[in-house]
Each structure stands twice: as structure tokens, then as C-alpha cells.
mmCIF file of C-alpha atoms in Angstrom:
data_model
loop_
_atom_site.group_PDB
_atom_site.id
_atom_site.type_symbol
_atom_site.label_atom_id
_atom_site.label_comp_id
_atom_site.label_asym_id
_atom_site.label_seq_id
_atom_site.Cartn_x
_atom_site.Cartn_y
_atom_site.Cartn_z
ATOM 1 C CA MET A 57 -15.640 7.485 18.633
ATOM 2 C CA LEU A 58 -12.794 9.547 18.282
ATOM 3 C CA ASP A 59 -12.192 11.677 15.098
ATOM 4 C CA PHE A 60 -8.404 9.835 14.059
ATOM 5 C CA THR A 61 -6.840 6.768 14.730
ATOM 6 C CA VAL A 62 -3.089 5.985 13.227
ATOM 7 C CA ALA A 63 -2.608 2.938 12.866
ATOM 8 C CA ILE A 64 0.789 1.336 12.074
ATOM 9 C CA PRO A 65 0.983 -2.425 11.141
ATOM 10 C CA THR A 66 4.742 -3.479 12.175
ATOM 11 C CA TYR A 67 6.726 -6.979 11.441
ATOM 12 C CA ASN A 68 10.051 -6.921 13.613
ATOM 13 C CA GLY A 69 9.977 -2.796 13.829
ATOM 14 C CA ALA A 70 11.200 -1.974 17.252
ATOM 15 C CA SER A 71 14.347 -0.428 15.620
ATOM 16 C CA ARG A 72 12.175 1.510 13.568
ATOM 17 C CA LEU A 73 9.175 2.541 15.589
ATOM 18 C CA PRO A 74 11.122 5.001 17.646
ATOM 19 C CA GLN A 75 11.277 7.393 14.847
ATOM 20 C CA VAL A 76 7.888 6.931 13.377
ATOM 21 C CA LEU A 77 6.321 7.883 17.210
ATOM 22 C CA GLU A 78 8.464 10.668 17.489
ATOM 23 C CA LYS A 79 7.161 12.284 14.376
ATOM 24 C CA LEU A 80 3.713 11.475 15.717
ATOM 25 C CA GLN A 81 4.305 13.025 18.799
ATOM 26 C CA GLN A 82 5.577 16.659 16.974
ATOM 27 C CA GLN A 83 2.232 16.913 15.205
ATOM 28 C CA ARG A 84 1.218 20.541 15.518
ATOM 29 C CA GLY A 85 -2.776 21.383 14.859
ATOM 30 C CA THR A 86 -4.799 18.865 16.578
ATOM 31 C CA GLU A 87 -5.958 20.598 19.845
ATOM 32 C CA GLU A 88 -9.749 20.246 18.407
ATOM 33 C CA ILE A 89 -9.158 16.536 17.112
ATOM 34 C CA ALA A 90 -9.689 13.071 19.201
ATOM 35 C CA TRP A 91 -7.325 11.099 18.060
ATOM 36 C CA GLU A 92 -5.382 8.411 18.944
ATOM 37 C CA VAL A 93 -2.145 6.292 18.362
ATOM 38 C CA LEU A 94 -2.504 1.789 17.955
ATOM 39 C CA VAL A 95 0.333 0.164 16.784
ATOM 40 C CA ILE A 96 -0.036 -3.438 15.263
ATOM 41 C CA ASP A 97 2.615 -5.969 16.007
ATOM 42 C CA ASN A 98 2.171 -8.416 13.227
ATOM 43 C CA ASN A 99 3.650 -11.272 15.224
ATOM 44 C CA SER A 100 7.025 -9.871 15.077
ATOM 45 C CA THR A 101 10.150 -11.812 16.854
ATOM 46 C CA ASP A 102 12.103 -8.877 17.757
ATOM 47 C CA ASP A 103 11.762 -5.998 21.242
ATOM 48 C CA THR A 104 8.618 -4.795 19.674
ATOM 49 C CA ALA A 105 6.461 -5.138 22.220
ATOM 50 C CA LYS A 106 8.904 -4.010 25.000
ATOM 51 C CA VAL A 107 9.496 -0.982 23.030
ATOM 52 C CA VAL A 108 6.081 -0.033 22.714
ATOM 53 C CA GLN A 109 5.687 -0.752 26.263
ATOM 54 C CA LEU A 110 8.509 1.253 27.190
ATOM 55 C CA LEU A 111 7.281 4.537 24.952
ATOM 56 C CA GLN A 112 3.449 3.798 26.703
ATOM 57 C CA ASP A 113 5.008 3.973 30.312
ATOM 58 C CA ASN A 114 6.751 7.591 29.095
ATOM 59 C CA TRP A 115 3.734 8.929 26.589
ATOM 60 C CA PRO A 116 2.745 12.355 27.735
ATOM 61 C CA HIS A 117 -0.099 13.643 25.134
ATOM 62 C CA PRO A 118 -3.396 13.075 26.098
ATOM 63 C CA TYR A 119 -3.913 11.039 22.874
ATOM 64 C CA PRO A 120 -2.864 7.879 23.891
ATOM 65 C CA LEU A 121 -0.731 5.488 22.240
ATOM 66 C CA ARG A 122 -2.256 1.800 22.020
ATOM 67 C CA TYR A 123 -0.401 -1.747 21.663
ATOM 68 C CA CYS A 124 -2.383 -4.940 20.105
ATOM 69 C CA PHE A 125 -0.788 -8.070 18.690
ATOM 70 C CA GLU A 126 -1.877 -9.992 15.066
ATOM 71 C CA ALA A 127 -0.757 -13.617 15.212
ATOM 72 C CA GLN A 128 -1.908 -13.666 11.278
ATOM 73 C CA GLN A 129 1.256 -13.311 9.360
ATOM 74 C CA GLY A 130 0.722 -10.685 6.192
ATOM 75 C CA LEU A 131 -0.411 -6.576 6.107
ATOM 76 C CA ALA A 132 -3.934 -7.571 4.795
ATOM 77 C CA PHE A 133 -4.360 -9.022 8.294
ATOM 78 C CA ALA A 134 -2.641 -6.171 10.028
ATOM 79 C CA ARG A 135 -4.824 -3.998 8.937
ATOM 80 C CA GLN A 136 -7.846 -5.803 8.875
ATOM 81 C CA ARG A 137 -7.197 -5.940 12.567
ATOM 82 C CA ALA A 138 -6.551 -2.201 12.920
ATOM 83 C CA ILE A 139 -10.026 -1.413 11.514
ATOM 84 C CA ALA A 140 -11.239 -3.604 14.242
ATOM 85 C CA GLU A 141 -9.436 -2.078 17.289
ATOM 86 C CA ALA A 142 -9.522 1.525 15.907
ATOM 87 C CA GLN A 143 -11.870 4.223 17.315
ATOM 88 C CA GLY A 144 -11.794 7.064 15.294
ATOM 89 C CA SER A 145 -13.943 7.765 12.278
ATOM 90 C CA TRP A 146 -10.767 7.790 10.310
ATOM 91 C CA ILE A 147 -8.106 5.371 10.334
ATOM 92 C CA GLY A 148 -4.506 6.635 8.769
ATOM 93 C CA PHE A 149 -1.742 3.796 8.062
ATOM 94 C CA LEU A 150 1.884 4.725 8.228
ATOM 95 C CA ASP A 151 4.019 1.918 7.454
ATOM 96 C CA ASP A 152 7.155 1.484 10.372
ATOM 97 C CA ASP A 153 9.442 3.446 7.458
ATOM 98 C CA ASN A 154 7.126 6.105 7.294
ATOM 99 C CA LEU A 155 7.828 9.872 8.800
ATOM 100 C CA ALA A 156 4.745 11.760 8.989
ATOM 101 C CA ALA A 157 4.819 15.503 8.618
ATOM 102 C CA SER A 158 3.923 17.725 11.713
ATOM 103 C CA ASP A 159 0.343 18.979 10.048
ATOM 104 C CA TRP A 160 -0.292 15.349 8.728
ATOM 105 C CA VAL A 161 -2.790 14.087 10.950
ATOM 106 C CA ALA A 162 -4.441 17.623 10.296
ATOM 107 C CA ALA A 163 -4.408 17.852 6.624
ATOM 108 C CA ALA A 164 -6.109 14.778 7.152
ATOM 109 C CA CYS A 165 -9.231 15.731 9.190
ATOM 110 C CA SER A 166 -9.235 19.299 7.483
ATOM 111 C CA PHE A 167 -9.637 17.787 3.629
ATOM 112 C CA VAL A 168 -12.247 15.109 4.539
ATOM 113 C CA LYS A 169 -14.588 17.503 5.641
ATOM 114 C CA ASP A 170 -14.663 18.880 2.167
ATOM 115 C CA TYR A 171 -15.126 15.318 0.203
ATOM 116 C CA PRO A 172 -17.988 13.247 1.990
ATOM 117 C CA LYS A 173 -17.913 10.812 -0.428
ATOM 118 C CA ALA A 174 -14.257 10.362 -0.082
ATOM 119 C CA GLY A 175 -13.500 6.686 1.335
ATOM 120 C CA ALA A 176 -10.055 6.951 1.237
ATOM 121 C CA ILE A 177 -7.529 9.830 0.866
ATOM 122 C CA SER A 178 -3.423 9.667 -0.429
ATOM 123 C CA GLY A 179 -1.304 12.418 0.125
ATOM 124 C CA GLN A 180 2.244 12.887 -1.197
ATOM 125 C CA ILE A 181 5.087 10.487 -0.290
ATOM 126 C CA HIS A 182 8.625 11.381 -0.723
ATOM 127 C CA ALA A 183 11.420 9.017 -0.565
ATOM 128 C CA SER A 184 14.772 9.140 1.693
ATOM 129 C CA PHE A 185 17.331 6.615 0.224
ATOM 130 C CA GLU A 186 19.788 5.039 2.347
ATOM 131 C CA ALA A 187 22.208 4.969 -0.351
ATOM 132 C CA ALA A 188 21.813 6.471 -3.961
ATOM 133 C CA PRO A 189 19.018 4.390 -6.255
ATOM 134 C CA PRO A 190 20.713 2.892 -9.457
ATOM 135 C CA GLU A 191 20.379 4.714 -13.003
ATOM 136 C CA ASN A 192 16.982 5.259 -14.035
ATOM 137 C CA PHE A 193 15.360 4.825 -11.386
ATOM 138 C CA LYS A 194 12.728 7.381 -11.563
ATOM 139 C CA GLN A 195 10.542 5.044 -14.432
ATOM 140 C CA ILE A 196 9.656 2.657 -11.162
ATOM 141 C CA GLU A 197 9.696 4.376 -8.226
ATOM 142 C CA ALA A 198 5.918 4.641 -8.363
ATOM 143 C CA PHE A 199 6.462 0.399 -7.422
ATOM 144 C CA LEU A 200 8.275 1.343 -4.115
ATOM 145 C CA ALA A 201 5.493 3.400 -3.356
ATOM 146 C CA ILE A 202 6.903 7.291 -3.792
ATOM 147 C CA ARG A 203 4.317 9.119 -5.397
ATOM 148 C CA GLU A 204 4.291 13.032 -5.713
ATOM 149 C CA HIS A 205 1.872 14.301 -7.743
ATOM 150 C CA GLY A 206 1.394 18.003 -7.300
ATOM 151 C CA PRO A 207 -0.220 20.745 -6.253
ATOM 152 C CA THR A 208 -3.314 20.070 -6.592
ATOM 153 C CA PRO A 209 -6.380 17.536 -5.531
ATOM 154 C CA PHE A 210 -7.634 14.938 -7.651
ATOM 155 C CA GLN A 211 -9.832 11.665 -7.936
ATOM 156 C CA PHE A 212 -8.117 8.619 -8.851
ATOM 157 C CA GLU A 213 -9.307 6.296 -11.373
ATOM 158 C CA PRO A 214 -9.915 2.438 -9.761
ATOM 159 C CA GLU A 215 -10.973 1.089 -13.368
ATOM 160 C CA ASN A 216 -8.102 1.870 -14.522
ATOM 161 C CA LEU A 217 -5.970 0.491 -11.526
ATOM 162 C CA ARG A 218 -4.510 4.473 -11.009
ATOM 163 C CA LEU A 219 -4.654 4.030 -7.224
ATOM 164 C CA PRO A 220 -2.351 5.165 -4.316
ATOM 165 C CA PRO A 221 -0.425 2.717 -2.522
ATOM 166 C CA GLY A 222 -1.297 1.521 1.595
ATOM 167 C CA ALA A 223 1.636 3.789 2.980
ATOM 168 C CA GLY A 224 0.093 6.707 4.031
ATOM 169 C CA LEU A 225 -3.593 6.196 3.058
ATOM 170 C CA VAL A 226 -6.392 7.734 5.127
ATOM 171 C CA VAL A 227 -10.112 5.154 5.091
ATOM 172 C CA ARG A 228 -12.717 6.356 6.741
ATOM 173 C CA LYS A 229 -13.909 3.365 8.798
ATOM 174 C CA GLN A 230 -17.844 3.153 7.540
ATOM 175 C CA ALA A 231 -16.465 2.795 3.795
ATOM 176 C CA TRP A 232 -14.179 -0.350 4.660
ATOM 177 C CA VAL A 233 -16.618 -2.091 7.309
ATOM 178 C CA GLN A 234 -19.209 -1.903 4.366
ATOM 179 C CA SER A 235 -17.828 -2.615 1.630
ATOM 180 C CA VAL A 236 -14.186 -4.792 2.031
ATOM 181 C CA PRO A 237 -14.593 -8.435 2.996
ATOM 182 C CA SER A 238 -13.353 -9.628 6.012
ATOM 183 C CA ARG A 239 -10.654 -11.729 3.556
ATOM 184 C CA LEU A 240 -8.579 -10.836 1.121
ATOM 185 C CA ALA A 241 -7.591 -12.663 -1.880
ATOM 186 C CA LEU A 242 -4.922 -10.816 -1.778
ATOM 187 C CA GLN A 243 -2.295 -11.202 1.669
ATOM 188 C CA GLY A 244 0.555 -9.118 0.837
ATOM 189 C CA ARG A 245 3.973 -10.321 0.339
ATOM 190 C CA VAL A 246 4.606 -13.183 3.381
ATOM 191 C CA GLY A 247 7.259 -15.515 3.514
ATOM 192 C CA LYS A 248 8.198 -16.694 0.220
ATOM 193 C CA ALA A 249 4.876 -15.977 -0.546
ATOM 194 C CA ALA A 250 5.624 -12.695 -3.039
ATOM 195 C CA VAL A 251 2.188 -11.708 -3.969
ATOM 196 C CA ALA A 252 0.928 -8.058 -3.829
ATOM 197 C CA GLY A 253 -1.919 -5.892 -4.415
ATOM 198 C CA GLU A 254 -3.503 -5.886 -1.160
ATOM 199 C CA ASP A 255 -3.960 -2.213 -0.865
ATOM 200 C CA TYR A 256 -5.253 -2.088 -4.235
ATOM 201 C CA GLU A 257 -7.723 -4.910 -2.936
ATOM 202 C CA VAL A 258 -9.386 -2.717 -0.736
ATOM 203 C CA LEU A 259 -9.685 0.959 -2.480
ATOM 204 C CA LEU A 260 -11.347 -1.445 -5.576
ATOM 205 C CA TYR A 261 -13.895 -2.998 -2.857
ATOM 206 C CA MET A 262 -14.873 1.027 -1.709
ATOM 207 C CA HIS A 263 -14.788 2.064 -5.024
ATOM 208 C CA LYS A 264 -17.421 -0.989 -6.524
ATOM 209 C CA ALA A 265 -19.429 0.563 -2.973
ATOM 210 C CA GLY A 266 -19.454 4.030 -4.396
ATOM 211 C CA TRP A 267 -16.973 5.367 -2.476
ATOM 212 C CA GLU A 268 -14.327 8.087 -4.325
ATOM 213 C CA ILE A 269 -10.532 7.978 -4.216
ATOM 214 C CA TRP A 270 -8.855 11.129 -3.673
ATOM 215 C CA TYR A 271 -5.533 12.440 -3.678
ATOM 216 C CA ASN A 272 -4.496 15.484 -0.709
ATOM 217 C CA PRO A 273 -1.801 17.513 -1.609
ATOM 218 C CA ALA A 274 -1.606 18.729 1.437
ATOM 219 C CA MET A 275 -0.300 15.100 3.183
ATOM 220 C CA HIS A 276 3.366 14.480 2.759
ATOM 221 C CA ILE A 277 5.283 11.831 4.883
ATOM 222 C CA GLU A 278 9.006 10.045 4.007
ATOM 223 C CA HIS A 279 9.116 6.807 2.861
ATOM 224 C CA ARG A 280 12.712 5.433 4.204
ATOM 225 C CA ILE A 281 14.369 3.293 1.836
ATOM 226 C CA PRO A 282 17.179 1.400 2.791
ATOM 227 C CA ARG A 283 19.905 -0.625 0.775
ATOM 228 C CA SER A 284 19.010 -3.443 0.495
ATOM 229 C CA ARG A 285 15.654 -2.457 -1.327
ATOM 230 C CA LEU A 286 17.009 -0.813 -4.211
ATOM 231 C CA GLU A 287 19.172 -4.525 -5.074
ATOM 232 C CA ARG A 288 18.183 -6.821 -7.434
ATOM 233 C CA GLU A 289 17.493 -9.474 -4.888
ATOM 234 C CA TYR A 290 14.663 -7.277 -3.509
ATOM 235 C CA LEU A 291 13.377 -5.608 -6.551
ATOM 236 C CA LEU A 292 12.860 -8.463 -9.247
ATOM 237 C CA PRO A 293 10.383 -10.458 -6.895
ATOM 238 C CA LEU A 294 8.706 -7.260 -6.076
ATOM 239 C CA ALA A 295 8.516 -6.188 -9.600
ATOM 240 C CA ARG A 296 6.491 -9.991 -10.231
ATOM 241 C CA GLY A 297 4.561 -10.198 -7.024
ATOM 242 C CA ILE A 298 2.937 -7.157 -7.996
ATOM 243 C CA GLY A 299 2.602 -8.312 -11.303
ATOM 244 C CA LEU A 300 0.871 -11.416 -10.521
ATOM 245 C CA ALA A 301 -2.150 -9.533 -8.500
ATOM 246 C CA THR A 302 -2.995 -7.646 -11.781
ATOM 247 C CA CYS A 303 -5.550 -9.978 -13.056
ATOM 248 C CA GLN A 304 -7.131 -10.712 -9.905
ATOM 249 C CA LEU A 305 -7.858 -6.779 -9.203
ATOM 250 C CA ARG A 306 -9.010 -6.481 -12.864
ATOM 251 C CA MET A 307 -12.213 -8.948 -11.799
ATOM 252 C CA ILE A 308 -12.816 -7.063 -8.424
ATOM 253 C CA ASN A 309 -15.067 -4.840 -10.344
ATOM 254 C CA ALA A 310 -15.923 -7.020 -13.272
ATOM 255 C CA LYS A 311 -19.338 -8.207 -14.228
ATOM 256 C CA THR A 312 -19.845 -11.729 -14.908
ATOM 257 C CA TRP A 313 -20.211 -11.828 -18.160
ATOM 258 C CA GLN A 314 -16.955 -9.671 -18.288
ATOM 259 C CA LYS A 315 -14.474 -11.960 -16.708
ATOM 260 C CA PRO A 316 -13.315 -14.471 -19.454
ATOM 261 C CA LEU A 317 -12.777 -11.626 -21.600
ATOM 262 C CA ILE A 318 -10.625 -9.315 -19.011
ATOM 263 C CA TRP A 319 -8.802 -13.112 -18.208
ATOM 264 C CA LEU A 320 -7.979 -13.003 -22.463
ATOM 265 C CA ARG A 321 -7.261 -9.457 -22.619
ATOM 266 C CA THR A 322 -4.533 -9.804 -19.603
ATOM 267 C CA LEU A 323 -2.862 -12.975 -20.887
ATOM 268 C CA LEU A 324 -2.504 -11.809 -24.331
ATOM 269 C CA GLY A 325 -1.815 -8.231 -23.553
ATOM 270 C CA ASN A 326 0.813 -9.164 -21.407
ATOM 271 C CA LEU A 327 2.450 -11.442 -23.547
ATOM 272 C CA ARG A 328 2.558 -9.011 -26.087
ATOM 273 C CA ARG A 329 4.552 -6.368 -23.406
ATOM 274 C CA VAL A 330 6.974 -9.475 -22.714
ATOM 275 C CA MET A 331 7.901 -9.660 -26.529
ATOM 276 C CA ARG A 332 8.141 -5.910 -27.094
ATOM 277 C CA HIS A 333 10.384 -5.088 -23.990
ATOM 278 C CA TRP A 334 12.641 -8.383 -24.508
ATOM 279 C CA LEU A 335 13.286 -6.918 -28.726
ATOM 280 C CA HIS A 336 13.826 -3.775 -27.474
ATOM 281 C CA TYR A 337 16.243 -4.764 -24.479
ATOM 282 C CA ARG A 338 17.106 -8.172 -25.486
ATOM 283 C CA GLY A 339 20.619 -8.796 -23.238
ATOM 284 C CA ARG A 340 20.528 -5.631 -21.159
ATOM 285 C CA VAL A 341 17.687 -7.043 -19.168
ATOM 286 C CA GLU A 342 20.509 -9.751 -17.594
ATOM 287 C CA THR A 343 22.728 -6.940 -16.843
ATOM 288 C CA GLU A 344 20.737 -3.546 -16.116
ATOM 289 C CA LEU A 345 18.385 -3.515 -13.106
ATOM 290 C CA ILE A 346 15.085 -1.325 -14.511
ATOM 291 C CA PRO A 347 14.838 -3.046 -17.835
ATOM 292 C CA ALA A 348 14.739 -6.829 -15.240
ATOM 293 C CA PHE A 349 13.039 -4.782 -12.811
ATOM 294 C CA GLU A 350 9.721 -4.299 -15.769
ATOM 295 C CA MET A 351 10.575 -7.616 -17.386
ATOM 296 C CA ALA A 352 9.528 -9.132 -13.767
ATOM 297 C CA PHE A 353 6.797 -7.303 -14.005
ATOM 298 C CA TYR A 354 5.173 -7.968 -17.360
ATOM 299 C CA TRP A 355 5.980 -11.362 -16.484
ATOM 300 C CA GLY A 356 4.307 -11.662 -13.596
ATOM 301 C CA SER A 357 1.441 -10.018 -15.099
ATOM 302 C CA LEU A 358 1.789 -12.102 -17.874
ATOM 303 C CA MET A 359 1.631 -15.548 -14.981
ATOM 304 C CA SER A 360 -1.329 -13.569 -13.183
ATOM 305 C CA PRO A 361 -4.800 -15.276 -15.448
ATOM 306 C CA PHE A 362 -3.375 -18.923 -13.755
ATOM 307 C CA PHE A 363 -2.681 -16.344 -10.224
ATOM 308 C CA TYR A 364 -6.467 -15.610 -10.305
ATOM 309 C CA ILE A 365 -7.463 -19.303 -11.421
ATOM 310 C CA LYS A 366 -5.552 -20.882 -8.591
ATOM 311 C CA ARG A 367 -6.650 -18.147 -5.829
ATOM 312 C CA THR A 368 -9.933 -19.172 -6.869
ATOM 313 C CA MET A 369 -9.817 -22.179 -6.409
ATOM 314 C CA GLN A 370 -8.485 -21.991 -3.111
ATOM 315 C CA MET A 371 -11.315 -19.534 -1.799
ATOM 316 C CA ARG A 372 -14.286 -22.182 -2.947
#
């Protein structure tokens, strides 16, 4: 088995993958690391397969560039396929708009040696905007997987849903295989299904099995954010989809007797948040993007208890 696999799930990423892979070819400090790069083509309809094939034909490195195809659409399915295909003991996930720093692989492999109970680690995610973000964007930047937590390592708090995103997440294969169900309740944003939360679901299952989730400040990636992801048409469905996962996520580590209380608290707590937010902003929710985003998130969270019931019935 190898030490490390860089797994890149992609959907129609033909134009983005070359830059991601170029950054991986510039990795330094990996001379003593046995690693590989794995592209998971998640049912692309563009030239993703041809692009990877061309790169493979001209790949001059001792670490291999591998390709596999996952027909079941959805990031959750693509990541499950990566876990099955990866030959590394640790698997570092990069989205096809994530550019890894030149020491990202080395920083991950160095960190995990000191944290034997870590099931997953995450680093710093810096934004690179195609266009200037809207006013007060910092209030919602974490929803777009922008995370800069400073220079000190710390352990995340899964019990409070304080967890890292899937972008740049590095997981122990053993922890995933032993802890995470083969089919998640949350499968990512696919087509008209806009429910997120599959990243957190995986980590909550790991936490439930006793694994720790750590922040490694030495790991850096650049998250490229196009203009389209700063517009209302993208952001509001994103906010609602993240909110819809709230109740489902809180149920994962709950005891049976706690679940009715969590259901009720989620409903009433978010009803209060929706009303308070509306009273504070009133007409500005319709005209200003950040208040509208927050309202969409609170509204999705308010609806999440009903989404939880629907998903539970579907999975029986």
C-alpha cells in the first residue's frame, strides 16, 4: 500500500484539471513518500477523459496518474469510489478548482505522524476570486469552503457541527472504511437536488467511531471561485441546501431518545432565527445579497426536520 493518494473528483472539469494537476507536479519534499494521483470522472459529458489520457501519455513522474469513471452522479458517490480505488493509507481530496501549495502533500504526511488518533485533517483554504465579492461577503465565506483558522493546530468539534469542508480534506482510509456507510443519506448537490452536507456526514460517522478531526495550519490550498458563484442564482440555493442538511446531521450521533428533542429544537430554534432575521432586515432581504443568503440558510434549516423525516422514510 502507498502512503498517500491525492483524489480529484471532477464533473466536466476538462478546462480546470490541467491547472490542478500542474500544481501536483510541482510538489516538493515527497522524495520519501510513496504516493499517487487519482482522477475520478463523475459522469462528465465533456473531454475530461481525453484530457487525463493526454496527461497520462506525457506524465514524467515516478508517482502515477490514474483515472477511473464513476457513473453515479454526485460528489458522495465520487468520493466513495475514490476510497475504493485509492492505494494510499491516507487520501487527500481536492476539488477540480483547488490548487494545492507546493508542499501540500508533504505537510499532510508530516502532520499525521504526530496524530495517531486522527481520522481526518484539514488545512487552510484561501480564496482566489474571478470578480470582487459582494459587500460583507466575509460573513458567509465559510459556506464557500474558505477557511483560514490561523497558525495553531486544533481539534474540530463535531458535536457542535464545527467541522471542515471536503475541499482539501485528508482522510485515513482505515477510518473511512470502518466508520462510513457505503451509502450516505446526503449525496451532494446533483441536478435539482440541492442538499449539501455529505462532507460533514462522513466526518460525523468518523467521530462517532472514535476518530479525531484535526486542523493542520501548514496545509494550504487555493480555492478558485468564478464570478458565477458570487451571484444570487448560485448562492441562495447553496444556502438553502446547506440548511436542509442540519437536522439530518444532528441525528447521526444522537441516541434514540434524543432524536425527538433534536427534531423539535431544530424546528423551533430556526423558526426563531427566521423571525428575528426578518424583523432585523425586513425589506433588505429582498435587495441585499448577504441578508438574503442568511435567510435562505435559516429557512433551509427550518425545513430540515421535515427533510429528515422524508429521507428516513426513503431509506427504509
